[in-house]
PDB file of C-alpha atoms in Angstrom:
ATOM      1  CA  UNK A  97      -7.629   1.317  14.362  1.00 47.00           C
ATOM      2  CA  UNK A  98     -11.219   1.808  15.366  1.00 49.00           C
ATOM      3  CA  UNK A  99     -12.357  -1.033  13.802  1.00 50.00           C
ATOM      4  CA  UNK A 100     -16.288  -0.948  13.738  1.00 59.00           C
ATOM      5  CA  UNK A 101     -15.989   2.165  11.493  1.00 78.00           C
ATOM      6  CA  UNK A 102     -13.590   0.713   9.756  1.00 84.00           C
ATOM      7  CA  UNK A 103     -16.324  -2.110   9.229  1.00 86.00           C
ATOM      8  CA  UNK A 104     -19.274   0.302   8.582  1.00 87.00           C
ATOM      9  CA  UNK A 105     -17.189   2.643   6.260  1.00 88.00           C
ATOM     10  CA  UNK A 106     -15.716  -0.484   4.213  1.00 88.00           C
ATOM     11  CA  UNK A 107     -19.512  -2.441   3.680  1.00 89.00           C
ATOM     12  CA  UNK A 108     -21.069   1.027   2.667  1.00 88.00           C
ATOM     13  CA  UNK A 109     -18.601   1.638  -0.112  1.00 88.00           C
ATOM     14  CA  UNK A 110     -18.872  -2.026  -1.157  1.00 87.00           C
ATOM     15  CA  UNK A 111     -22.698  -1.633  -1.291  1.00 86.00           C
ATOM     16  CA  UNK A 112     -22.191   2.140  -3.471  1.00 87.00           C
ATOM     17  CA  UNK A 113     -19.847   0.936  -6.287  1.00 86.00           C
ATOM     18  CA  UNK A 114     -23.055  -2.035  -7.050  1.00 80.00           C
ATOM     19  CA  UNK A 115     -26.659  -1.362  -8.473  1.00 79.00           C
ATOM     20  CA  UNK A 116     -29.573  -3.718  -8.284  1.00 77.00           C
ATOM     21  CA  UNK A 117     -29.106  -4.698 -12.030  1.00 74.00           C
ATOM     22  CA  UNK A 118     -25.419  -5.390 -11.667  1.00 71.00           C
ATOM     23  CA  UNK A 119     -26.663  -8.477  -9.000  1.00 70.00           C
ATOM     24  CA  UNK A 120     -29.699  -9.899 -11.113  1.00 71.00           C
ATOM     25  CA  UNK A 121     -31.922  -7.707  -8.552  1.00 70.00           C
ATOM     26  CA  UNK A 122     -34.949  -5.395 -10.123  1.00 63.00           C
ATOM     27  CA  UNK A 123     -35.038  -1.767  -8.572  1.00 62.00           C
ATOM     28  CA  UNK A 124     -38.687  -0.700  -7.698  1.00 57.00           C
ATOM     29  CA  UNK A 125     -39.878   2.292  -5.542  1.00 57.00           C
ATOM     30  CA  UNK A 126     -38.544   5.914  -5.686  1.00 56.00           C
ATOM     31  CA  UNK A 127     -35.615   7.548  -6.685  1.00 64.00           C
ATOM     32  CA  UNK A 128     -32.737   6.292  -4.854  1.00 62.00           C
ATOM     33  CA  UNK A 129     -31.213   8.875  -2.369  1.00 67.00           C
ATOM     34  CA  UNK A 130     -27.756   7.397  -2.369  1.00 68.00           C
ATOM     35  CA  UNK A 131     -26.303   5.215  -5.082  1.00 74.00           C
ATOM     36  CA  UNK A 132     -25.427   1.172  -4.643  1.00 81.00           C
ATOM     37  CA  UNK A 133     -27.280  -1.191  -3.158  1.00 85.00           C
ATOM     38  CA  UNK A 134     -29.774  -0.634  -0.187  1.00 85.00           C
ATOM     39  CA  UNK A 135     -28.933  -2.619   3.125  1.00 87.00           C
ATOM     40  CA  UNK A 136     -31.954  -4.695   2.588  1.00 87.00           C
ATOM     41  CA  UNK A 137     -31.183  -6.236  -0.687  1.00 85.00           C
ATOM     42  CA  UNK A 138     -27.515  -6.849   0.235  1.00 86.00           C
ATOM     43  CA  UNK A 139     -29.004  -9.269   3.253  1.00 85.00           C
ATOM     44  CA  UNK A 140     -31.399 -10.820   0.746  1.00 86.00           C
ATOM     45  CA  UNK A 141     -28.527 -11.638  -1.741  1.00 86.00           C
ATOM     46  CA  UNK A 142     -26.744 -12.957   1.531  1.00 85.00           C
ATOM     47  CA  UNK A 143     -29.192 -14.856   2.758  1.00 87.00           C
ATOM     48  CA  UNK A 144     -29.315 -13.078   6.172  1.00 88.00           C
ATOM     49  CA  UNK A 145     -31.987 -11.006   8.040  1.00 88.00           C
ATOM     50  CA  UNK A 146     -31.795  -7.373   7.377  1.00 88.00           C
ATOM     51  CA  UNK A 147     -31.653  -6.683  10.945  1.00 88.00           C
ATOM     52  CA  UNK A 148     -28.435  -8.795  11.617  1.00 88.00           C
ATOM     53  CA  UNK A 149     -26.932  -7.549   8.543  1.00 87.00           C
ATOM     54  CA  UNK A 150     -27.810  -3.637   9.777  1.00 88.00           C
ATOM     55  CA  UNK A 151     -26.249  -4.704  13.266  1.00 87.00           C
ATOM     56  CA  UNK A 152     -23.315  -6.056  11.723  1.00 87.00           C
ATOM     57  CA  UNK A 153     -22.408  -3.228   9.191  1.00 84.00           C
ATOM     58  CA  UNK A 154     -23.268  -0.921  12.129  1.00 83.00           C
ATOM     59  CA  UNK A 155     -20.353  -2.606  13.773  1.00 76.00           C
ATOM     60  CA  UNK A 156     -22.564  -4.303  17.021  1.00 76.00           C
ATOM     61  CA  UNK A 157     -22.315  -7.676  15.665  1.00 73.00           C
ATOM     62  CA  UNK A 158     -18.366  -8.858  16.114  1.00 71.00           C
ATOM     63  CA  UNK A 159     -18.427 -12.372  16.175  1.00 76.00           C
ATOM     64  CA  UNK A 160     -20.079 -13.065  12.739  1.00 82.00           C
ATOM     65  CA  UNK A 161     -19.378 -16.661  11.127  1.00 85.00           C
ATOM     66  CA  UNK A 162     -17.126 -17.461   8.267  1.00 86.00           C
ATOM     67  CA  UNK A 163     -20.477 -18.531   6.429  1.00 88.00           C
ATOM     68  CA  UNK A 164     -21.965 -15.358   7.097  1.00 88.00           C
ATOM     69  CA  UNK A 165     -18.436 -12.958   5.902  1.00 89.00           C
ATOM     70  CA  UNK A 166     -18.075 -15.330   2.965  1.00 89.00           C
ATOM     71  CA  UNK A 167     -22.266 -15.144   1.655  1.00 89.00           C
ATOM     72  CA  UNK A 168     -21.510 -11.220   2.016  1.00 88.00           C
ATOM     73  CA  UNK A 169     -18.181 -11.515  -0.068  1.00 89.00           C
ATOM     74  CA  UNK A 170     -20.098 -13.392  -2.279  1.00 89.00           C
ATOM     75  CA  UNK A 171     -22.875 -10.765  -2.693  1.00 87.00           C
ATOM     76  CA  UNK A 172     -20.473  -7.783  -3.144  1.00 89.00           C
ATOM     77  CA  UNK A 173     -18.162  -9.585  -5.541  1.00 90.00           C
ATOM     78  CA  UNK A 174     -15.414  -8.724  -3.375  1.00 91.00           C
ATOM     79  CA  UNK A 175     -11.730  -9.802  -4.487  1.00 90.00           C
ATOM     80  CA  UNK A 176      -9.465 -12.097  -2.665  1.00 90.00           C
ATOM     81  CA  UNK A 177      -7.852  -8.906  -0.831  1.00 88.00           C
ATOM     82  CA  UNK A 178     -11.174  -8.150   0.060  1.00 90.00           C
ATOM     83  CA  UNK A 179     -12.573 -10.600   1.232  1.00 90.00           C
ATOM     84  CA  UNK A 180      -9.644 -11.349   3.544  1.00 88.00           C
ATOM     85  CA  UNK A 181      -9.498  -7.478   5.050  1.00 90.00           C
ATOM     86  CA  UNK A 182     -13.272  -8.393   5.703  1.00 88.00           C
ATOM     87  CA  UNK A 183     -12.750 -11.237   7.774  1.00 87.00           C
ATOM     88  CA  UNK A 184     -10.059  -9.177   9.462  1.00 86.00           C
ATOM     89  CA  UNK A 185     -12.070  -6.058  10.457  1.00 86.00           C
ATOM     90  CA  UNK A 186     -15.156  -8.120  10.937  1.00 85.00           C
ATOM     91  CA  UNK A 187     -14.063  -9.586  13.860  1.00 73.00           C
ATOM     92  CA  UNK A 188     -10.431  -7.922  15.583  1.00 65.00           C
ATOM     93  CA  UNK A 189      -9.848 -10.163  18.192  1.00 59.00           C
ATOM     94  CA  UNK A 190      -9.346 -12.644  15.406  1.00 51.00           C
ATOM     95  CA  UNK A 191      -6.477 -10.530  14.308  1.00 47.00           C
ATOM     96  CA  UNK A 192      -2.791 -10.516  14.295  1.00 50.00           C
ATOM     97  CA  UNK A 193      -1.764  -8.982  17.428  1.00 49.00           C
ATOM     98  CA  UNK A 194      -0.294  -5.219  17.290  1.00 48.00           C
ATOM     99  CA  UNK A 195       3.591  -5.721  16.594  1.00 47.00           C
ATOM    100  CA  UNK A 196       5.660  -4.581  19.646  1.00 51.00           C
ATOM    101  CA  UNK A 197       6.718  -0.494  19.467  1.00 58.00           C
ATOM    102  CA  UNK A 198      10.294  -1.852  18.641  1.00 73.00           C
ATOM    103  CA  UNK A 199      12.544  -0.483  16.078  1.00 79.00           C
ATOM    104  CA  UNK A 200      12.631  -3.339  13.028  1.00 87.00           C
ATOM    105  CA  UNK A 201      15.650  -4.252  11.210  1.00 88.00           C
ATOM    106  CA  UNK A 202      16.202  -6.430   8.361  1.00 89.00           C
ATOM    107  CA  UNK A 203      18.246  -9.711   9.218  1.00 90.00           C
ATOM    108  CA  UNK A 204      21.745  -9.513   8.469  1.00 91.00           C
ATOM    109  CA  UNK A 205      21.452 -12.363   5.774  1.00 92.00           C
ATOM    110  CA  UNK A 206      18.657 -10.453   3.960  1.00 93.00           C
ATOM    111  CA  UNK A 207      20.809  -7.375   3.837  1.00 94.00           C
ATOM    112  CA  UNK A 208      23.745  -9.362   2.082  1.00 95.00           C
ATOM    113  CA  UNK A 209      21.464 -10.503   0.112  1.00 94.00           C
ATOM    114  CA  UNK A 210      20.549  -7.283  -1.357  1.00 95.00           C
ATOM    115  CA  UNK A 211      24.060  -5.916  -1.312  1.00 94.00           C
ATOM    116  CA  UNK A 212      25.272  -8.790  -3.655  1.00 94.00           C
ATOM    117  CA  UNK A 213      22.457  -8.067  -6.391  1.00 93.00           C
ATOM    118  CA  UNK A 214      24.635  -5.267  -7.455  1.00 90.00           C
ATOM    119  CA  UNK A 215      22.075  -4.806 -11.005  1.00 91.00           C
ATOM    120  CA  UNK A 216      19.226  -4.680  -9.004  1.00 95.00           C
ATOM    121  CA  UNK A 217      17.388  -2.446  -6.847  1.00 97.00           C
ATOM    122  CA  UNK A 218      16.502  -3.412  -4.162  1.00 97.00           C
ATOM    123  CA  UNK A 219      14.428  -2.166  -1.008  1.00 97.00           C
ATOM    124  CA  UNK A 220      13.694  -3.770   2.019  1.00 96.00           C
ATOM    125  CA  UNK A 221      10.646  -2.523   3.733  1.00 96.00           C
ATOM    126  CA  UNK A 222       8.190  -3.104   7.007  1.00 94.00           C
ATOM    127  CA  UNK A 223       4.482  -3.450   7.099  1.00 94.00           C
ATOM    128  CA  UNK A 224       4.334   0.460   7.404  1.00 95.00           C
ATOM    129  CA  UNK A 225       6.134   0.634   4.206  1.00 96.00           C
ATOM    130  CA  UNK A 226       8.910   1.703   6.415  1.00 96.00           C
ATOM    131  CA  UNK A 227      12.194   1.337   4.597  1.00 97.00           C
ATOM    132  CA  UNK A 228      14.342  -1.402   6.805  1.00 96.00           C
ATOM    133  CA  UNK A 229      17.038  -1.361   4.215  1.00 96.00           C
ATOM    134  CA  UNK A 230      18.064  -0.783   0.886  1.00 96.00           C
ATOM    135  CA  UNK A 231      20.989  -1.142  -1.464  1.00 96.00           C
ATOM    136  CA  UNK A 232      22.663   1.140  -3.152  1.00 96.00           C
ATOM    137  CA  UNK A 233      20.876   1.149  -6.454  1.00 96.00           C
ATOM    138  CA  UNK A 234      17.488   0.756  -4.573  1.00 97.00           C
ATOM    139  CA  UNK A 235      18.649   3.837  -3.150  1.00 97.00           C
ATOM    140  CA  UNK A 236      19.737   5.572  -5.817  1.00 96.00           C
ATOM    141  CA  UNK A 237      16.435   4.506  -7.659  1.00 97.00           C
ATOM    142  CA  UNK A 238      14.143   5.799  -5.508  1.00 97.00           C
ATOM    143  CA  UNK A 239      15.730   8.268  -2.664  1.00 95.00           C
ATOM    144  CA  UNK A 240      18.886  10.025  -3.893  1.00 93.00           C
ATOM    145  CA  UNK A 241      18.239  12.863  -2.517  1.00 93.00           C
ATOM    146  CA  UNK A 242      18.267  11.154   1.126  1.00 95.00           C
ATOM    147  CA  UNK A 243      20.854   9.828   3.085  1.00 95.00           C
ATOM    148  CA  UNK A 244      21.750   6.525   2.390  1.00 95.00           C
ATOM    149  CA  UNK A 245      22.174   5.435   6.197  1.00 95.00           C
ATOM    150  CA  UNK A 246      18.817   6.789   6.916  1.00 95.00           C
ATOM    151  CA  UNK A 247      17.169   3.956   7.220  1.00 95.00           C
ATOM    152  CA  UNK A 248      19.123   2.427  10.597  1.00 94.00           C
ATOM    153  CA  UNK A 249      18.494   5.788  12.626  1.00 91.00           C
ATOM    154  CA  UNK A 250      14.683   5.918  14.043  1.00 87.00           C
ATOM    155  CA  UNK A 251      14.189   9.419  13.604  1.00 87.00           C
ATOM    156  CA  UNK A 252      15.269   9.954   9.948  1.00 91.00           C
ATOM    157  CA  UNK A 253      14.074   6.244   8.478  1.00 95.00           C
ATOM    158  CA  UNK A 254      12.270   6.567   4.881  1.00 97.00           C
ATOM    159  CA  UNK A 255       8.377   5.466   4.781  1.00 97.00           C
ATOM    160  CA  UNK A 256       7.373   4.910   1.549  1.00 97.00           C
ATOM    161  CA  UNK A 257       4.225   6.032   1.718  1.00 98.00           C
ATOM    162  CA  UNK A 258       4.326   9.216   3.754  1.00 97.00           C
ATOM    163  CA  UNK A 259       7.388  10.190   0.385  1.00 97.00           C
ATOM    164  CA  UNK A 260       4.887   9.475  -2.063  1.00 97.00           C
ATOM    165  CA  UNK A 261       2.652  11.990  -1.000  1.00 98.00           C
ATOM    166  CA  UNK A 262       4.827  14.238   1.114  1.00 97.00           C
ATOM    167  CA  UNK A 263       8.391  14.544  -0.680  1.00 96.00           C
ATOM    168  CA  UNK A 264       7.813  16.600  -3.690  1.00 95.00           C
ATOM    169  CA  UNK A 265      11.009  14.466  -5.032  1.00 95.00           C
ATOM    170  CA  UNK A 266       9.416  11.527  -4.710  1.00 96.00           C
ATOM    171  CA  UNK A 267       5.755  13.022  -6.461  1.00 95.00           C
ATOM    172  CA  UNK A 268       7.807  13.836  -9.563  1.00 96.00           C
ATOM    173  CA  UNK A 269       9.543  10.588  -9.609  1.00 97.00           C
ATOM    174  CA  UNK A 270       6.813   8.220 -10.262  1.00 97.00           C
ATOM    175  CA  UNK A 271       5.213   9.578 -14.027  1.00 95.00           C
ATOM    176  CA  UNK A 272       1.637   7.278 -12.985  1.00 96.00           C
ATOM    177  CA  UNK A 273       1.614   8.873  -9.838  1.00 97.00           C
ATOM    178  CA  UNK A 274      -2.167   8.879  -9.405  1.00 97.00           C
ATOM    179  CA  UNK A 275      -1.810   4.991 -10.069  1.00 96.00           C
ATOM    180  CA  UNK A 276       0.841   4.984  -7.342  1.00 96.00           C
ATOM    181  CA  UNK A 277      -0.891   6.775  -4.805  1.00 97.00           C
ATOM    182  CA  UNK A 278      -3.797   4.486  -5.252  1.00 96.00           C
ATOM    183  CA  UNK A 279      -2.469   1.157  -5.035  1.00 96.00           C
ATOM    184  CA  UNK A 280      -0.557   2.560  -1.953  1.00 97.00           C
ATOM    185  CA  UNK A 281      -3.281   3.578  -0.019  1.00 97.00           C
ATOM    186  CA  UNK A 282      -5.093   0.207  -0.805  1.00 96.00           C
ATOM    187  CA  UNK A 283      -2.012  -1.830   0.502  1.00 95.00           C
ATOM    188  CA  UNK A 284      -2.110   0.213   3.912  1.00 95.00           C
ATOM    189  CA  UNK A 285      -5.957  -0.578   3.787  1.00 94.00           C
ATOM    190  CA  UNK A 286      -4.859  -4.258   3.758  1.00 93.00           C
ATOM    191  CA  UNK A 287      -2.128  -3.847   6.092  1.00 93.00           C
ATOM    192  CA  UNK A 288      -4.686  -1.687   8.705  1.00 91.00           C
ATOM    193  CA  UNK A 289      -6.647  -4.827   8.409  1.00 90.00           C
ATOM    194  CA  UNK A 290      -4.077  -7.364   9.600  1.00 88.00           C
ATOM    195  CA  UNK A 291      -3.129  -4.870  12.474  1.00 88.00           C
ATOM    196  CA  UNK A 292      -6.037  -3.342  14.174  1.00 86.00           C
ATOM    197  CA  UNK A 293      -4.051  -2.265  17.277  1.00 86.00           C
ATOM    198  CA  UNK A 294      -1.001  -0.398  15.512  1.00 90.00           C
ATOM    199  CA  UNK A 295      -0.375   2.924  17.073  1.00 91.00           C
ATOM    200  CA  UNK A 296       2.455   3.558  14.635  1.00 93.00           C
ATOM    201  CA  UNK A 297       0.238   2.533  11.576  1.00 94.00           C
ATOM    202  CA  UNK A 298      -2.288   4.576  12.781  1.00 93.00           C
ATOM    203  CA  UNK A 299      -0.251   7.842  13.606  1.00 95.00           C
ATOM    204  CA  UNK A 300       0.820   7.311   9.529  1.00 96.00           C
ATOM    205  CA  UNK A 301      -2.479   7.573   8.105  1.00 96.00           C
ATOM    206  CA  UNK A 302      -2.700  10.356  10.598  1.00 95.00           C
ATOM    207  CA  UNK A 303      -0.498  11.835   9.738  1.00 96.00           C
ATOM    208  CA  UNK A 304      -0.990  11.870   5.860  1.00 97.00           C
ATOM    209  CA  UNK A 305      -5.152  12.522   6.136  1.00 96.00           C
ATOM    210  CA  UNK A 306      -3.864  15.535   7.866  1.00 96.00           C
ATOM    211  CA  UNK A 307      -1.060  17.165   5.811  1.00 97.00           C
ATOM    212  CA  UNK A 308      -2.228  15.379   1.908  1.00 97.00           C
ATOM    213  CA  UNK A 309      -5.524  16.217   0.656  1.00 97.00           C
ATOM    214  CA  UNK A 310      -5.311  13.272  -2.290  1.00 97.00           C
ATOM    215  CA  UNK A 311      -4.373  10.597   0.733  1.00 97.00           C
ATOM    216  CA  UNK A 312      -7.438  11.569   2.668  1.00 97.00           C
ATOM    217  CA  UNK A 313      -9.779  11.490  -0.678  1.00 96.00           C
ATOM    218  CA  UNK A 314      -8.743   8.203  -1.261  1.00 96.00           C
ATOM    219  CA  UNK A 315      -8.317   7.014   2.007  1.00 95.00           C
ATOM    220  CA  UNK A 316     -12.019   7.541   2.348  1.00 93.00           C
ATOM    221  CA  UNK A 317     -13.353   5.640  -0.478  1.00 92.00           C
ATOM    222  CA  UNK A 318     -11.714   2.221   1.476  1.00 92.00           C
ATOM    223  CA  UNK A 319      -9.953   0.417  -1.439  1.00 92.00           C
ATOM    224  CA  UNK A 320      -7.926  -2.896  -0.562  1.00 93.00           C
ATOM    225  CA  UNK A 321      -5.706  -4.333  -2.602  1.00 91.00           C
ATOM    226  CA  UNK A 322      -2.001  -6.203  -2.015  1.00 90.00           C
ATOM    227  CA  UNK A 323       0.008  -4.933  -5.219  1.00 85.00           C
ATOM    228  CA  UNK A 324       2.780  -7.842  -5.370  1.00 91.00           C
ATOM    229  CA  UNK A 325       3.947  -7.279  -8.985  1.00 93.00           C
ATOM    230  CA  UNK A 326       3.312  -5.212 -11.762  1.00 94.00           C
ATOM    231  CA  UNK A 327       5.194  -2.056 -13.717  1.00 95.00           C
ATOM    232  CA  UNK A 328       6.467   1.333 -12.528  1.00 96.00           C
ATOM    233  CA  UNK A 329       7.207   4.441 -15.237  1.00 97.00           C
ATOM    234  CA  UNK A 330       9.858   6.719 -13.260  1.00 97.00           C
ATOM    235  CA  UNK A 331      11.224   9.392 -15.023  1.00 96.00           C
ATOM    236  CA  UNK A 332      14.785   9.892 -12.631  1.00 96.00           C
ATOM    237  CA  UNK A 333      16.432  13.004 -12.327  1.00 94.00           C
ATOM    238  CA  UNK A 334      20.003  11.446 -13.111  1.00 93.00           C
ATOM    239  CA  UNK A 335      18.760   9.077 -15.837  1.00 94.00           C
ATOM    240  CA  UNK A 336      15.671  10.087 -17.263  1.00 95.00           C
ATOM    241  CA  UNK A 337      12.863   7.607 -18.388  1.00 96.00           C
ATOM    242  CA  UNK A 338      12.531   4.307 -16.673  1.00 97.00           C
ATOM    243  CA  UNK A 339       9.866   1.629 -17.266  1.00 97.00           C
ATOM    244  CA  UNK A 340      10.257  -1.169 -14.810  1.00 97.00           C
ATOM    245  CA  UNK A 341       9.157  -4.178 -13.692  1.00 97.00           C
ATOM    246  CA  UNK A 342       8.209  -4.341 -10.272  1.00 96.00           C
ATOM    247  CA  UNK A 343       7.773  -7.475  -7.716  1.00 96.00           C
ATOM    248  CA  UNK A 344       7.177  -7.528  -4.221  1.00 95.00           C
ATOM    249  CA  UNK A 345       8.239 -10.810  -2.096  1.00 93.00           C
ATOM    250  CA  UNK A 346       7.402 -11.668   1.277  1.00 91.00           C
ATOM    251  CA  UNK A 347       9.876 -12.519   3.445  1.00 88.00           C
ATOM    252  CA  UNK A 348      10.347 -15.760   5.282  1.00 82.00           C
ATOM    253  CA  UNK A 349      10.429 -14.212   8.796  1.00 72.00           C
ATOM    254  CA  UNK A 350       7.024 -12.703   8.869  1.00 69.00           C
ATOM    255  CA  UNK A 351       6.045  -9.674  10.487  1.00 77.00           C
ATOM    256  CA  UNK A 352       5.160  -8.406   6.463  1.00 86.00           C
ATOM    257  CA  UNK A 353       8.452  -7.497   5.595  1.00 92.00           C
ATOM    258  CA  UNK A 354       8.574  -7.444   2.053  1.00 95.00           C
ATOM    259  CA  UNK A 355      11.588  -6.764  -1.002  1.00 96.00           C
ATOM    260  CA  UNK A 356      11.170  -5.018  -3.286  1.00 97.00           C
ATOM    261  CA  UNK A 357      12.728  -5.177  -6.612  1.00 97.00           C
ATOM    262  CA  UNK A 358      12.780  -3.584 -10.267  1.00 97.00           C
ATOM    263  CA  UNK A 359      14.210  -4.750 -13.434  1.00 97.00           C
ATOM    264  CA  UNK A 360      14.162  -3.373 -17.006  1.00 96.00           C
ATOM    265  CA  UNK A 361      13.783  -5.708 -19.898  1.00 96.00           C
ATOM    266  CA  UNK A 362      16.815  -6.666 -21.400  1.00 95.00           C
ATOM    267  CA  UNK A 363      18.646  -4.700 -23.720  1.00 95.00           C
ATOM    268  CA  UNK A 364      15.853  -1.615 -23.575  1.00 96.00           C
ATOM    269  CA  UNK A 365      16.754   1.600 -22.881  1.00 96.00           C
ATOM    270  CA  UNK A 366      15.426   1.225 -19.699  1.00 96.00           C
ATOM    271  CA  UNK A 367      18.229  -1.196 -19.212  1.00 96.00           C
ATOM    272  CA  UNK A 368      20.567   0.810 -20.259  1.00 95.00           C
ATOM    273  CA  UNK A 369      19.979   3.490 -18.046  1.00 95.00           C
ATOM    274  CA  UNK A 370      19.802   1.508 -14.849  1.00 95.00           C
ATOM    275  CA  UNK A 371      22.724  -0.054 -15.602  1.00 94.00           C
ATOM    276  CA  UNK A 372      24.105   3.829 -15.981  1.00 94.00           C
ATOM    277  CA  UNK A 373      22.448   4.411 -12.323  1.00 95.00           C
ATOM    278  CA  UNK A 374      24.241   1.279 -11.256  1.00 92.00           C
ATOM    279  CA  UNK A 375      27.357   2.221 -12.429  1.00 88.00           C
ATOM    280  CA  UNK A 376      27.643   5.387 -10.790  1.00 84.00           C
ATOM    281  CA  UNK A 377      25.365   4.242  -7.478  1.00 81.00           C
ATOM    282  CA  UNK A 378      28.046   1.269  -7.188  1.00 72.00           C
ATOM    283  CA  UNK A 379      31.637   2.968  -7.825  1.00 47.00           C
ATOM    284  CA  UNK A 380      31.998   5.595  -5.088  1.00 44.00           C
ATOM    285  CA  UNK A 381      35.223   7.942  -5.340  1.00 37.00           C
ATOM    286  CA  UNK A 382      37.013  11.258  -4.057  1.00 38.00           C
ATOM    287  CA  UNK A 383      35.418  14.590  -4.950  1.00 40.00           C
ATOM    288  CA  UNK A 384      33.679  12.655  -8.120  1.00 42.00           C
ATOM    289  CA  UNK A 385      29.835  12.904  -7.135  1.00 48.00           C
ATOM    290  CA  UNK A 386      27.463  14.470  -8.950  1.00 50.00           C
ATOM    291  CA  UNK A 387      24.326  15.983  -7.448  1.00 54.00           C
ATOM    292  CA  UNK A 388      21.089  16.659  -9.349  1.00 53.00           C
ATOM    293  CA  UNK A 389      18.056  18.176  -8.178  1.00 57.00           C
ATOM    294  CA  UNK A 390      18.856  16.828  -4.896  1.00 60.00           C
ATOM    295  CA  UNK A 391      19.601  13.756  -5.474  1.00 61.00           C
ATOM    296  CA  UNK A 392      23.584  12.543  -5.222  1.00 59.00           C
ATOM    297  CA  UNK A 393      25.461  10.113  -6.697  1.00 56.00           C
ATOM    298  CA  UNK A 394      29.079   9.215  -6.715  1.00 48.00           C
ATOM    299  CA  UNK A 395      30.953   8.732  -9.756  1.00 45.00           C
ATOM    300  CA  UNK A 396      31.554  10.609 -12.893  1.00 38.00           C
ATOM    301  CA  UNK A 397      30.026   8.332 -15.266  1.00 40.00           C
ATOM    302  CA  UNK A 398      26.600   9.526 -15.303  1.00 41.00           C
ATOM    303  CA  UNK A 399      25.756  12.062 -17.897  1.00 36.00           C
ATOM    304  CA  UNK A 400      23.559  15.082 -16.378  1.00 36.00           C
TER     305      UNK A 400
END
């Protein structure tokens, strides 16, 4: 990542989305020809000269003090997220280091982990949103339609992100899917933060500025934000309606793998059907496999 843009772009729209009144500040002078806060009243809420403060945001001032970063996160009411990706892009040789271009697996432990939670989907996925492994309701869940192996061949491996907004399968999956696409695009904000020198992260967004119109939009207004729980509304081809609960756990061997996992509350339809997609994800048989829209399943259980 080019990370003095990164720097400039990120302070600017921090600066646009706040107006003089929203600080305690009083607006004089002319019109404003861009909205937010000018340069010059950012430094005074930080306490710093305006020239530093143009120098840094201009991305010629890298070695700026944690005093400094946290007065500025201060002043623009960043969030945690924020404020962390700051510090990150502020100054990149304080950085993780790029990740070795090596094709990631998940341990062996963490994938019999996830094969034993038979009830609950599961996926297993790199800092890329790569897909390292999955079980088979995670897979059923959320890629039917792909091959369940795909994710230990290098060449057909699952990203999330480039299905959301590439795989018209996935687009009609999620029901919020402007929600989706927006907390995605802030996690890879965080995640672009934390690895400055990816080359693989970096073809990604790339890749989706390029070929998705609604990745690029968003893409350029900089959000940041690490989404580790919340709910998901899916409305599956096989199943219909879900509304699930969604968490997202690190995992203790770094590197920002993270499982993911859904659940349905307890005796809700939602529950029922997921047990229904369990049922047929976890009882494979001969010539009994359904396919719908795409997306197959063995067993005969599930009711198209």
């Amino acid at each position: 990542m080019d990370t003095p843009p990164e720097l400039s772009d990120f302070l600017r729209t921090r600066r646009a989305r706040l107006q003089p009144e929203d600080v305690g500040l009083v607006a004089y002078g002319a019109r404003r020809r861009v909205p937010g806060l000018r340069r010059e009243e950012l430094a005074q809420l930080a306490g710093v000269s305006v020239t530093y403060y143009t120098r840094l945001e201009q991305g010629q001032s890298l070695n700026a003090s944690d005093e400094v970063l946290d007065a500025l996160a201060r002043a623009l009411r960043l969030s945690p997220d924020e404020h962390a990706h700051l510090r990150n892009i502020a100054r990149p040789g304080r950085a993780r280091p790029r990740p070795a271009d090596r094709f990631e697996r998940a341990r062996a432990g963490t994938r019999q982990l996830i094969a034993a939670m038979r009830e609950v989907p599961a996926v297993v996925v790199g800092h890329r949103n790569e897909v390292l492994a999955w079980n088979p309701l995670g897979h059923a869940l959320l890629a039917g339609h792909l091959d369940p192996a795909a994710p230990d061949h290098r060449g057909e491996r699952p990203n999330l992100s480039r299905m959301l907004f590439l795989d018209p399968h996935t687009r009609e999956l999620y029901r919020r899917w402007e929600e989706e696409a927006r907390a995605n695009v802030a996690y890879l904000r965080l995640t672009a933060g934390r690895h400055p020198d990816d080359r693989e992260l970096a073809a990604l967004v790339g890749e989706l500025s390029m070929n998705s119109p609604e990745f690029a939009a968003l893409w350029a207004r900089h959000p940041v934000n690490d989404c580790l729980f919340g709910s998901k509304e899916l409305h599956h081809p096989v199943v219909g309606r879900l509304e699930l609960a969604f968490e997202a756990m690190p995992m203790p061997e770094g590197g920002g793998h993270r499982m993911l996992l859904y659940s349905a509350e307890p005796g809700s339809a939602s529950d029922a059907a997921l047990r229904l997609l369990a049922g047929a994800a976890g009882a494979p048989g001969p010539d009994c496999g359904i396919t719908v829209d795409g997306w197959e399943l063995p067993g005969s259980s599930v009711n198209r």
